[in-house]
mmCIF file of C-alpha atoms in Angstrom:
data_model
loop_
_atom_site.group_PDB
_atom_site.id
_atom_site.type_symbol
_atom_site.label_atom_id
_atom_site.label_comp_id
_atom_site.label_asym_id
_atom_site.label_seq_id
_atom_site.Cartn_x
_atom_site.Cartn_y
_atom_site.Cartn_z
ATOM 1 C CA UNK U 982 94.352 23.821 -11.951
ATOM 2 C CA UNK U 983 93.130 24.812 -8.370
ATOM 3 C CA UNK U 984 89.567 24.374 -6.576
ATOM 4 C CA UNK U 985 88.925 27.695 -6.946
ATOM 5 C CA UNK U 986 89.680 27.858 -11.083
ATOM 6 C CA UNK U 987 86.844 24.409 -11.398
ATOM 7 C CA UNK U 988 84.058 25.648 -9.098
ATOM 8 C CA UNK U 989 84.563 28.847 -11.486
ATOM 9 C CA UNK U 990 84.567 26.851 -14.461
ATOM 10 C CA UNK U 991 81.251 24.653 -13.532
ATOM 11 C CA UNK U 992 79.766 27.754 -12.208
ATOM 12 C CA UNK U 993 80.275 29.560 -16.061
ATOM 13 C CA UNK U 994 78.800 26.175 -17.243
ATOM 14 C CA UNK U 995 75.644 26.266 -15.157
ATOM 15 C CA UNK U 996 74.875 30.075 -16.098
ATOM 16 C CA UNK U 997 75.236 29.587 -19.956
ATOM 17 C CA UNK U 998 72.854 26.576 -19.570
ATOM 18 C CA UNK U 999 70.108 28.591 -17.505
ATOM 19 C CA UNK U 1000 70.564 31.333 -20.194
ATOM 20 C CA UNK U 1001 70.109 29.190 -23.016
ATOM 21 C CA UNK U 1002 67.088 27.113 -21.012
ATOM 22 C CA UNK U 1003 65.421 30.183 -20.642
ATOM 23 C CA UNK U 1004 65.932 31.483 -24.202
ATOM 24 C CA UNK U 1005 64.486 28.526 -25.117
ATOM 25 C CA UNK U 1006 61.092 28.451 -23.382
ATOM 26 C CA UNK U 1007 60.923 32.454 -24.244
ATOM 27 C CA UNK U 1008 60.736 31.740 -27.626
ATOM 28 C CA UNK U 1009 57.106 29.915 -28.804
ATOM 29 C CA UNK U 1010 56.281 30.613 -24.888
ATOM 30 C CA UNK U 1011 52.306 30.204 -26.014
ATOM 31 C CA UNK U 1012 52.927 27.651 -28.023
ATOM 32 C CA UNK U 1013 54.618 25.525 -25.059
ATOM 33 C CA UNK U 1014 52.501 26.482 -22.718
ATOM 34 C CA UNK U 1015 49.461 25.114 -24.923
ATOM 35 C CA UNK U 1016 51.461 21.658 -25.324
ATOM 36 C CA UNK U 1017 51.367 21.430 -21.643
ATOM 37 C CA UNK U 1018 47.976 22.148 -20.677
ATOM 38 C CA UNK U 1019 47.214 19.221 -23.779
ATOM 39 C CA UNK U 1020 49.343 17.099 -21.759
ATOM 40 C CA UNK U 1021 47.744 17.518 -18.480
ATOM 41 C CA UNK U 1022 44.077 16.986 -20.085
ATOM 42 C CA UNK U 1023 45.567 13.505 -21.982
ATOM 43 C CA UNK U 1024 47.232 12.804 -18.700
ATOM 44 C CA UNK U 1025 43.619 13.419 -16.930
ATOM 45 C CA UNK U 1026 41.524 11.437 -19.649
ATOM 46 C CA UNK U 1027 43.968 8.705 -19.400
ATOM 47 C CA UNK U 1028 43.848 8.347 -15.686
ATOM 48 C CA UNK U 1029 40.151 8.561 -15.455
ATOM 49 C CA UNK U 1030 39.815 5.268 -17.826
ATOM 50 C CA UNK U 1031 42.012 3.501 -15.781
ATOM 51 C CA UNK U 1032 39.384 0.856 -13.988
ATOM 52 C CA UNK U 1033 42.470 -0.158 -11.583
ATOM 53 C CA UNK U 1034 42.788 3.624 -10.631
ATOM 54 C CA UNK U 1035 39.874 4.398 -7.815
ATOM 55 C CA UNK U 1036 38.800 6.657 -5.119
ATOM 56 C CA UNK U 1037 36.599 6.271 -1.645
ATOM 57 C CA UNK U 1038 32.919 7.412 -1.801
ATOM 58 C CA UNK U 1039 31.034 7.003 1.175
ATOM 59 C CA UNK U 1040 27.222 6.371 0.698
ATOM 60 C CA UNK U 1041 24.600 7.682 3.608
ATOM 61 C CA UNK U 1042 21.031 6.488 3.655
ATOM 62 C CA UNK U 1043 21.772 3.402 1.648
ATOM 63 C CA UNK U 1044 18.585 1.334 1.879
ATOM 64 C CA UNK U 1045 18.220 -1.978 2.426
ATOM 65 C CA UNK U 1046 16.359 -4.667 -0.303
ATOM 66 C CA UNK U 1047 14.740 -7.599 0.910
ATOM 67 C CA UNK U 1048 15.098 -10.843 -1.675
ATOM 68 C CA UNK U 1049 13.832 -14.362 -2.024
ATOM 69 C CA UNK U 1050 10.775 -13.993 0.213
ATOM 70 C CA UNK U 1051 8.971 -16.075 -2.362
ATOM 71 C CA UNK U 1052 11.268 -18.997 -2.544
ATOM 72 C CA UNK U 1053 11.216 -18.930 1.522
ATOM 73 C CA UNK U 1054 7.666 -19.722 1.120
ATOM 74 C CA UNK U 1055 8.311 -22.165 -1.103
ATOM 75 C CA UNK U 1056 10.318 -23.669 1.214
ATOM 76 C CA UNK U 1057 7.680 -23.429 3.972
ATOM 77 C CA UNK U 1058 9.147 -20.643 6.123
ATOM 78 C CA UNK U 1059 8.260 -16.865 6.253
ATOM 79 C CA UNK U 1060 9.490 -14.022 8.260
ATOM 80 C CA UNK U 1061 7.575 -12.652 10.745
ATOM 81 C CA UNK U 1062 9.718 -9.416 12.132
ATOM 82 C CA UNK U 1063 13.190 -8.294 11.886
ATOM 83 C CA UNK U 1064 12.732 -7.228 8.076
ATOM 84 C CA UNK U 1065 10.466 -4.767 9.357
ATOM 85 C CA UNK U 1066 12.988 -2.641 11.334
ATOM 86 C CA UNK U 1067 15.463 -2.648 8.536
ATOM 87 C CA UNK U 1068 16.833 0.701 8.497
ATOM 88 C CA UNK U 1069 19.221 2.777 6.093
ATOM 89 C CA UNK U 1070 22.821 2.390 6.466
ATOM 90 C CA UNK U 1071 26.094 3.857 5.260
ATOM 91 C CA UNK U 1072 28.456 2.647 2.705
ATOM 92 C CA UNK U 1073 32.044 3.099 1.595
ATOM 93 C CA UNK U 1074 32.512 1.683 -1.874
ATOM 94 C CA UNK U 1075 36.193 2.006 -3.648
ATOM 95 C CA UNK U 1076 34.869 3.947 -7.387
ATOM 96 C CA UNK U 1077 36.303 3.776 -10.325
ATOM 97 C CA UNK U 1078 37.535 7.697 -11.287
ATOM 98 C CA UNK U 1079 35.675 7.580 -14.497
ATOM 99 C CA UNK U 1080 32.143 7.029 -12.378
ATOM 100 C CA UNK U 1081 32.962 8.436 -9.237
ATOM 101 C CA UNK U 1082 30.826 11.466 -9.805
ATOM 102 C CA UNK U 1083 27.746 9.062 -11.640
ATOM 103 C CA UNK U 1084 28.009 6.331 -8.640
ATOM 104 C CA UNK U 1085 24.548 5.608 -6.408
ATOM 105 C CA UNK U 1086 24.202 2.967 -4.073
ATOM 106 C CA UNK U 1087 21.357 1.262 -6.135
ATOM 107 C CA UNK U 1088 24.583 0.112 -8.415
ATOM 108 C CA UNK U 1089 26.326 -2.144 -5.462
ATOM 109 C CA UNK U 1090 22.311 -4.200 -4.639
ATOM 110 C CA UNK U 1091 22.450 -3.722 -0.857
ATOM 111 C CA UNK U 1092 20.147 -6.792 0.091
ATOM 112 C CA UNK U 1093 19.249 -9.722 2.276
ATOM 113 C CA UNK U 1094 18.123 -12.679 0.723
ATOM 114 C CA UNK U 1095 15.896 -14.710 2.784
ATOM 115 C CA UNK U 1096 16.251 -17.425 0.776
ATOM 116 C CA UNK U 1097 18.992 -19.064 2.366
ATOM 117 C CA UNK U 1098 17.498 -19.738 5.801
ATOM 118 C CA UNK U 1099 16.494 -23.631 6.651
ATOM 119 C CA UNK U 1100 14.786 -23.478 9.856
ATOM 120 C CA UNK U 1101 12.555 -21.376 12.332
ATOM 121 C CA UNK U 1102 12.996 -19.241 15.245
ATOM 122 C CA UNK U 1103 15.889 -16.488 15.366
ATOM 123 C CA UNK U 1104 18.184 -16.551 12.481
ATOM 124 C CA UNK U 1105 20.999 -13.916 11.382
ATOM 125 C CA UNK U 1106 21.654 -13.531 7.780
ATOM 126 C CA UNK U 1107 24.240 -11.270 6.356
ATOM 127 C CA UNK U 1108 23.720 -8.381 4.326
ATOM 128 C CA UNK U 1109 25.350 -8.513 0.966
ATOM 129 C CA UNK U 1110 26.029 -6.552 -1.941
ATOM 130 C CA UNK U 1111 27.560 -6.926 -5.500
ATOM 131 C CA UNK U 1112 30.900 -6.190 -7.166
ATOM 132 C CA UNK U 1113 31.629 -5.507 -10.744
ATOM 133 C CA UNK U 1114 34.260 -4.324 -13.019
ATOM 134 C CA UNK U 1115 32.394 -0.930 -13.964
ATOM 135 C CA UNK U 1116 31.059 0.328 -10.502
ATOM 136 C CA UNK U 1117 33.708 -0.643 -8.303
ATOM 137 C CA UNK U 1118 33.375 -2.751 -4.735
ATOM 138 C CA UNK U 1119 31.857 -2.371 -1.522
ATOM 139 C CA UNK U 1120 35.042 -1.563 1.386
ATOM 140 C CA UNK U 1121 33.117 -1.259 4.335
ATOM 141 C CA UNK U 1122 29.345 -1.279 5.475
ATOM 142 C CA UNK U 1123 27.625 0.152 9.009
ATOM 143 C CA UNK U 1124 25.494 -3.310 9.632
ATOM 144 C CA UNK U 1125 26.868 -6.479 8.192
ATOM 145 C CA UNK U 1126 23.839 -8.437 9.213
ATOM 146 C CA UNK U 1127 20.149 -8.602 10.394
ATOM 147 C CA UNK U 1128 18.686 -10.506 12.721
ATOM 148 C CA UNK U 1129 14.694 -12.009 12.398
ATOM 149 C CA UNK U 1130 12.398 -14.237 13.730
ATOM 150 C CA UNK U 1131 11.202 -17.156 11.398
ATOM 151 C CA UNK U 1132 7.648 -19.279 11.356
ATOM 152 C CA UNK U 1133 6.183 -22.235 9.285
ATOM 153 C CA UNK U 1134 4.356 -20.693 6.736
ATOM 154 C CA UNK U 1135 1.036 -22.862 6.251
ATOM 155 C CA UNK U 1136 -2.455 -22.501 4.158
ATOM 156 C CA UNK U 1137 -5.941 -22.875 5.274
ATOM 157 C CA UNK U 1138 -8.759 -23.465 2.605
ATOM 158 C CA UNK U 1139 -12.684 -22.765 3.261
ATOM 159 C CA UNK U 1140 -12.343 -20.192 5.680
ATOM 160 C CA UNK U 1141 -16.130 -19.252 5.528
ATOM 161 C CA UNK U 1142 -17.496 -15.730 5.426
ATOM 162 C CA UNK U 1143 -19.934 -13.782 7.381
ATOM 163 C CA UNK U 1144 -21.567 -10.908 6.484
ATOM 164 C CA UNK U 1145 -23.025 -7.761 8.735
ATOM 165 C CA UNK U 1146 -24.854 -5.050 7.604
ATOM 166 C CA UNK U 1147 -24.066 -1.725 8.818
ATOM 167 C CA UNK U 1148 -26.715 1.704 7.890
ATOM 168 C CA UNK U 1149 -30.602 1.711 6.739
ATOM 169 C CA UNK U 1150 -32.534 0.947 3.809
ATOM 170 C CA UNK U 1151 -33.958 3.712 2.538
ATOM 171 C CA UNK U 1152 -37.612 3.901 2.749
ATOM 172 C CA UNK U 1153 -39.700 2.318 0.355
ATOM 173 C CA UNK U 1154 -36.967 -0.026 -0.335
ATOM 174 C CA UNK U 1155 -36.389 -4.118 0.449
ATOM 175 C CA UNK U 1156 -33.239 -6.033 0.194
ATOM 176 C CA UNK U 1157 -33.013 -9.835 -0.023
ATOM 177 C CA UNK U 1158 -31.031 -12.834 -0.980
ATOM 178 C CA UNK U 1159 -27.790 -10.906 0.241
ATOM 179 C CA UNK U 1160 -24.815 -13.525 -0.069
ATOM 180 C CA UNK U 1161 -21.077 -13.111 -0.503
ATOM 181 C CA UNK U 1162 -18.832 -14.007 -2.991
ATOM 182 C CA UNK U 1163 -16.378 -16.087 -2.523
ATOM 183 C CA UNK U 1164 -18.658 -17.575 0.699
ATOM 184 C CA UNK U 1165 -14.953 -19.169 1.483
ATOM 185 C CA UNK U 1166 -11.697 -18.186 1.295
ATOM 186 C CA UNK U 1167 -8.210 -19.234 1.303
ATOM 187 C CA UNK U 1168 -5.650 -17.996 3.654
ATOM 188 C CA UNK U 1169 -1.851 -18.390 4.297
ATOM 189 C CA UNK U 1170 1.042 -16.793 6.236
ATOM 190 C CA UNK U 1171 2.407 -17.729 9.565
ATOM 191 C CA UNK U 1172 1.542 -20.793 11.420
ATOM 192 C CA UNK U 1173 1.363 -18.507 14.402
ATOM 193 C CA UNK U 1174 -1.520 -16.454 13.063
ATOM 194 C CA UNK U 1175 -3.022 -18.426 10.771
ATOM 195 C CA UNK U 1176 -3.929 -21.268 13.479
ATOM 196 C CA UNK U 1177 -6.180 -18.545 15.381
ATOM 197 C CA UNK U 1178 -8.750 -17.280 12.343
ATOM 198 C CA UNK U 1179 -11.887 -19.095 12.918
ATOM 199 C CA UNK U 1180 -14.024 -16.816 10.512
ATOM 200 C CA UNK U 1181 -13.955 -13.743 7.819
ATOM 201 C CA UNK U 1182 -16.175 -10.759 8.797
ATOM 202 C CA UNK U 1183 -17.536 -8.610 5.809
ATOM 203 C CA UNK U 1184 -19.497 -5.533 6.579
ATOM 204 C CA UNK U 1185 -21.538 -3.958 3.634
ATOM 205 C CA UNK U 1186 -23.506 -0.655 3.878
ATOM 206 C CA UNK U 1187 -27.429 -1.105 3.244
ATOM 207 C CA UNK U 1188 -27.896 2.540 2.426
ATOM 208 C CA UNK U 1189 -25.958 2.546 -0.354
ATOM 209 C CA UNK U 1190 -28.358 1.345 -2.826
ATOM 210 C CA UNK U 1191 -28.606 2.166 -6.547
ATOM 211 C CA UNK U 1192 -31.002 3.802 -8.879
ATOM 212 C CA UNK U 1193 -32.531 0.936 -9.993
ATOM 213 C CA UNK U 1194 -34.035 -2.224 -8.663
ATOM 214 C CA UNK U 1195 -32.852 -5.619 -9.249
ATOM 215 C CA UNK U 1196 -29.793 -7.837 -8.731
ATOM 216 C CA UNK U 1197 -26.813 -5.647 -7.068
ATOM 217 C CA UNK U 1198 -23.028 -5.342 -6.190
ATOM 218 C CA UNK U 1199 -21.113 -4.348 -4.068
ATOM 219 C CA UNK U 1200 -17.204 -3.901 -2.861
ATOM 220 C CA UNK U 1201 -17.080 -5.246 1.100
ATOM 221 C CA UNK U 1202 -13.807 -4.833 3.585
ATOM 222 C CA UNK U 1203 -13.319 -7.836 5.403
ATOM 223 C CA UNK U 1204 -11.433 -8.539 8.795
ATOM 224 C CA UNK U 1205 -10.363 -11.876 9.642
ATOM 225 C CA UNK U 1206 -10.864 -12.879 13.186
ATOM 226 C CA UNK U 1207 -10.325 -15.707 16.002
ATOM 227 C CA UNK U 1208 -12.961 -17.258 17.179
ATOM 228 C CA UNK U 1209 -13.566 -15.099 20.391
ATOM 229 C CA UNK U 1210 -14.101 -12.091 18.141
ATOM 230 C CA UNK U 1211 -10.829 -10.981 17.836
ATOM 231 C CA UNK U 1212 -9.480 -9.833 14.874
ATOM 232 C CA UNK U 1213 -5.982 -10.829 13.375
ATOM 233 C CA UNK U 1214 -4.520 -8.462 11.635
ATOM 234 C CA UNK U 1215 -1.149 -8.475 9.431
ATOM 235 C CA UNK U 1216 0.107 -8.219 6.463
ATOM 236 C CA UNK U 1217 1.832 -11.197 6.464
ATOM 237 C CA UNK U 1218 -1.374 -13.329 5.869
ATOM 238 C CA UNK U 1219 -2.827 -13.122 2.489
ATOM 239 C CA UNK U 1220 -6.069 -13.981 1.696
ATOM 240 C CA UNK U 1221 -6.919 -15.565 -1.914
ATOM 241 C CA UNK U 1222 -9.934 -17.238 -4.107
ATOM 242 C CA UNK U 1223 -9.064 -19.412 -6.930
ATOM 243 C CA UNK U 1224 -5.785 -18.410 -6.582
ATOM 244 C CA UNK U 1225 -6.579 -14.353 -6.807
ATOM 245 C CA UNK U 1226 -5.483 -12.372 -3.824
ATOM 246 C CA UNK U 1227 -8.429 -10.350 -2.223
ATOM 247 C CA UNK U 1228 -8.419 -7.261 -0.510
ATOM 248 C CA UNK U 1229 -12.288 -7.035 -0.611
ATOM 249 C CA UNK U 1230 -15.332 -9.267 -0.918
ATOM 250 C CA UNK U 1231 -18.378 -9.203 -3.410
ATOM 251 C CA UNK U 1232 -21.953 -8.579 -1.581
ATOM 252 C CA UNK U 1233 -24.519 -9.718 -4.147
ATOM 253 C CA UNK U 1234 -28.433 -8.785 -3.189
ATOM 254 C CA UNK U 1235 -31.608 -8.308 -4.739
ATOM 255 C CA UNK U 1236 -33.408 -4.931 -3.763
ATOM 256 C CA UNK U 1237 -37.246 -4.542 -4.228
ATOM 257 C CA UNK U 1238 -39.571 -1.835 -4.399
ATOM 258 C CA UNK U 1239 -41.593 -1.700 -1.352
ATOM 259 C CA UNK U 1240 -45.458 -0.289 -0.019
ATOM 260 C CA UNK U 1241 -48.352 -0.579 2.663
ATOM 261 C CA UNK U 1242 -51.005 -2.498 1.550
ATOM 262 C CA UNK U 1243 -54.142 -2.780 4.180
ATOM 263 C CA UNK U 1244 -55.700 -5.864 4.970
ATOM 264 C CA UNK U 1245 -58.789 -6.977 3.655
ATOM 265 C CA UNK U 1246 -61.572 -7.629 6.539
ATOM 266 C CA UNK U 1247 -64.448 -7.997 4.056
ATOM 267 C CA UNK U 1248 -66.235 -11.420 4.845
ATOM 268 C CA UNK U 1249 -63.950 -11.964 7.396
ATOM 269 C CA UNK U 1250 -66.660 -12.994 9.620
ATOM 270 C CA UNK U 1251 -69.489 -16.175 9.549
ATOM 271 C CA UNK U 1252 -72.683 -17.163 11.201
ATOM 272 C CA UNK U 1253 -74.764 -14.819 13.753
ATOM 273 C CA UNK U 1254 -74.319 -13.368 16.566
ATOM 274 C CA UNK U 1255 -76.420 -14.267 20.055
ATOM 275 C CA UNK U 1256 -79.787 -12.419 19.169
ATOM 276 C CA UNK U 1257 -79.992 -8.799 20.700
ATOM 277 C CA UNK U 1258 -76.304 -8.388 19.849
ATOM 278 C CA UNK U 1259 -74.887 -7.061 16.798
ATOM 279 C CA UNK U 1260 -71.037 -6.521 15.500
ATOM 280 C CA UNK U 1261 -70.454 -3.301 15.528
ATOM 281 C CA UNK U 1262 -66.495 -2.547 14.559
ATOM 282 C CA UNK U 1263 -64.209 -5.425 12.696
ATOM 283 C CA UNK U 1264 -60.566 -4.174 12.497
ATOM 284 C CA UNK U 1265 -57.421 -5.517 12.359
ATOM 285 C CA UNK U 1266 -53.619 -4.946 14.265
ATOM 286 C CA UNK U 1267 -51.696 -3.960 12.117
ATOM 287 C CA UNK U 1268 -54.100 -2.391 10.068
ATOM 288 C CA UNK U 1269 -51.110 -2.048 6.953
ATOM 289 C CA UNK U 1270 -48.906 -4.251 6.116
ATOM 290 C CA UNK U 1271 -45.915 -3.908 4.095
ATOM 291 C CA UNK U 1272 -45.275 -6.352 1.184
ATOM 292 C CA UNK U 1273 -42.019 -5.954 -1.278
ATOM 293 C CA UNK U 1274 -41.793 -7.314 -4.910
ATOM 294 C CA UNK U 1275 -40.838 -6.613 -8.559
ATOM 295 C CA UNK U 1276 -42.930 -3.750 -9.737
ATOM 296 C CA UNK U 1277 -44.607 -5.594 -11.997
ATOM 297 C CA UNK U 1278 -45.817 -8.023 -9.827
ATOM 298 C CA UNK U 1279 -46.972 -5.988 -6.806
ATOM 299 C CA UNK U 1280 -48.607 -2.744 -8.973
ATOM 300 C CA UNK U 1281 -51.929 -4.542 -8.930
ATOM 301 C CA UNK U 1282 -51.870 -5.604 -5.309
ATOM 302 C CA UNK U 1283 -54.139 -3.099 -3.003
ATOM 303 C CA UNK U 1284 -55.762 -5.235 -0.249
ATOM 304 C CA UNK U 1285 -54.177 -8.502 1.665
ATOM 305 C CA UNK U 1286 -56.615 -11.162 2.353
ATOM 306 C CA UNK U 1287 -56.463 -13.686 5.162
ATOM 307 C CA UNK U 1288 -56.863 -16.923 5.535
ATOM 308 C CA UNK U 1289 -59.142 -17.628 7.305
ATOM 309 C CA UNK U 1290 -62.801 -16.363 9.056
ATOM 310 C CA UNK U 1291 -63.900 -15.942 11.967
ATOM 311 C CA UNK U 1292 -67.263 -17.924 13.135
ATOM 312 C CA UNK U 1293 -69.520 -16.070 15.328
ATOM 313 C CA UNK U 1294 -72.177 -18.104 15.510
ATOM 314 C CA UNK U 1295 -74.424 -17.261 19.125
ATOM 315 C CA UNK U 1296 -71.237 -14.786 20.389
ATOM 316 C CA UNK U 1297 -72.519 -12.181 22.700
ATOM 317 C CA UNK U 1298 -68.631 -10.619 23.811
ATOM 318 C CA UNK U 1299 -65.864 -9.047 21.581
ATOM 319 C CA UNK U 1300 -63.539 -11.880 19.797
ATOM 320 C CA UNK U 1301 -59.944 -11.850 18.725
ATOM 321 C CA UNK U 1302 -58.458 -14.046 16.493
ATOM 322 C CA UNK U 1303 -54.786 -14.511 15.307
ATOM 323 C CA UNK U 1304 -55.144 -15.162 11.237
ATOM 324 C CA UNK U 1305 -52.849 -15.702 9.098
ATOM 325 C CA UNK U 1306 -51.835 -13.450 6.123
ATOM 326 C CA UNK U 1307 -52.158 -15.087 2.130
ATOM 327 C CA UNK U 1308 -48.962 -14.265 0.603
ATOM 328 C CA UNK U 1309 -50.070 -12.858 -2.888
ATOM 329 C CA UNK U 1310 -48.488 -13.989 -6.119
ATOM 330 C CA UNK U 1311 -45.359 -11.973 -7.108
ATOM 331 C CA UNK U 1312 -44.732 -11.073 -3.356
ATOM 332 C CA UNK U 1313 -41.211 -11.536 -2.003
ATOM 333 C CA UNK U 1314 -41.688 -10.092 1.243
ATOM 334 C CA UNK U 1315 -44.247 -9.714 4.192
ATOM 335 C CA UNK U 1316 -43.798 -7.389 6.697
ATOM 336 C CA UNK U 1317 -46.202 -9.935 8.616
ATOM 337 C CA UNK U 1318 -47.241 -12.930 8.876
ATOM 338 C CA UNK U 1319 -50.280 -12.832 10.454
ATOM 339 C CA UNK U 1320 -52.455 -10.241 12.135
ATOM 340 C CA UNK U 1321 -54.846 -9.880 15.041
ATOM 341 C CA UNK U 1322 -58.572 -9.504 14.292
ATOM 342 C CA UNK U 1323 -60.841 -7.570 16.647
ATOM 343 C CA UNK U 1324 -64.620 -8.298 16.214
ATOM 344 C CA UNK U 1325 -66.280 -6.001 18.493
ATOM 345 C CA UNK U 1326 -69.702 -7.317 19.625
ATOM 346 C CA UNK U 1327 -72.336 -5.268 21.772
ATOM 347 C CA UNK U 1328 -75.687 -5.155 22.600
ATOM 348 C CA UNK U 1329 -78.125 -3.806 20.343
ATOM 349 C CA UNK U 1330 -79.399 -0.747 21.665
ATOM 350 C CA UNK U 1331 -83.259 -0.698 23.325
ATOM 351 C CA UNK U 1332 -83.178 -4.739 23.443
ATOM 352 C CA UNK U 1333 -82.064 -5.568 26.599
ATOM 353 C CA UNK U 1334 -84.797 -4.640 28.285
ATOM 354 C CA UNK U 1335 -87.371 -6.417 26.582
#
């Protein structure tokens, strides 16, 4: 048989085969077609719970955790910048298909953990993240590491308070016994800082007073400062009372009704004056003096004696004296202590002469 009969021959062959291929898939077309869109989804499902199977997803504005600040402290160390600065980087992590669309960079813990550093001054730690089966692994990050600045981390007990009052009573109103609770503190952070605060100052507002009298409270910022006045401020000293962490102090006081009571010059005066001279005006600088109390105890007081008199026994000129206010009973404030007392003396009219 000649080349030319065979490539006939195979030629025959391949036509009747294309015919009958094509009969084939004409017939039940919709069903076939069906059986291979099934496949394809089964193919699909199959691939996507393949864990080995994966795909790239890159991750922008990945932040940053910070871990095992408390165990540094433990350990006697703190921070004191680098953390900070710590910025939002990128990520590439290799997904699994099946969570690919469901992935988030909280899943991988991008962290540094403090923790691990033995020693102060400038340390690099690496930045780290975690693996597992379900999520995939991290391929690539933008910053590997982070660079800070480390200090002893030490406490200071009794730090003592002081308190400043900032505003004006109101009128008709007396405050007393203001203290501050805790009157000492605790503080800890950096050596650096800590070392410098000589004192806490607390400020508390004297107009803001309540409806009622008696024993009050109030919430009082506090700054803590060196001992030239300035004040050191971070957050990385914390500031605590029997073990509680403050952020503001207690201001206890007392607050009394107040009023003018005038001073009592009756009697104030003994003996006789030179003859031909009489007294002919007593008063008294100041004239009022303001007392504070409970209201019980101070409702009944209208005149303020002194305690003592004044002799004028053969005078013939004006006196002053300097006495000395009686507290009364029930009084917890005196706006003075003592007052000056004028006894005018003159002569009597029409004697002089004689």
């Amino acid at each position: 048989m000649s080349n030319e009969a065979r490539s006939d021959s195979k030629q025959s062959i391949f036509r009747v085969l294309c015919q009958r291929l094509w009969g084939m898939m004409w017939r039940n077309w919709k069903l076939k077609l069906f059986s291979l869109l099934f496949a394809i989804v089964i193919w699909g499902a199959l691939i996507s719970e393949d864990a080995s199977l994966t795909r790239a997803k890159t991750f922008t504005d990945v932040p940053v955790s910070v871990t095992g600040v408390e165990a540094l402290q433990h350990n006697g160390l703190v921070v004191v910048s680098g953390l900070e600065e710590l910025q939002p980087i990128r990520m590439r992590a290799a997904v699994p298909q099946k969570m690919y669309d469901t992935a988030v960079p909280s899943m991988y813990s991008v962290r540094v953990d403090v923790s691990r550093i033995n020693s102060v001054g400038e340390q690099t730690i690496p930045i780290q993240t975690s693996s597992t089966f379900s999520h995939g692994a991290v391929e690539w990050l933008s910053a590997n590491e982070v660079t800070v600045v480390v200090d002893e981390y030490i406490t200071r007990r009794r730090i003592p308070v002081r308190l400043s009052a900032t505003g004006q009573l109101p009128e008709g109103v007396y405050s007393a016994g203001v203290s501050a609770d805790p009157a000492h503190v605790v503080i800890s952070g950096p050596r650096s800082l800590v070392e410098k605060v000589s004192y806490v100052s607390a400020s508390y507002n004297q107009a803001v007073i309540s409806q009622t009298y008696g024993v009050q409270y109030s919430a009082a910022p506090f700054r803590l400062m060196s001992i030239d006045g300035t004040e050191i401020a971070s957050k990385l000293i914390s500031v605590t009372s029997e073990n509680v962490l403050l952020d503001t102090l207690l201001v206890e006081r007392t607050v009394y009704p107040m009023k003018e009571v005038p001073v009592n010059l009756t009697g104030i005066t003994k003996g006789r004056v030179l003859d031909g001279y009489e007294i002919t005006d007593i008063t008294s600088d100041p004239e009022v003096i303001a007392l504070a109390g409970n209201e019980t105890d101070i409702a009944g007081i209208n005149m303020l004696d002194l305690n003592a008199t004044i002799d004028v026994t053969g005078l013939s000129e004006t006196v002053i004296r300097a006495l000395r206010v009686e507290k009364p009973a029930g009084a917890v404030y005196l706006g003075e202590n003592a007052v000056y007392v004028t006894v005018s003396i003159h002569p009597i009219p029409g004697t002089q002469g004689e």
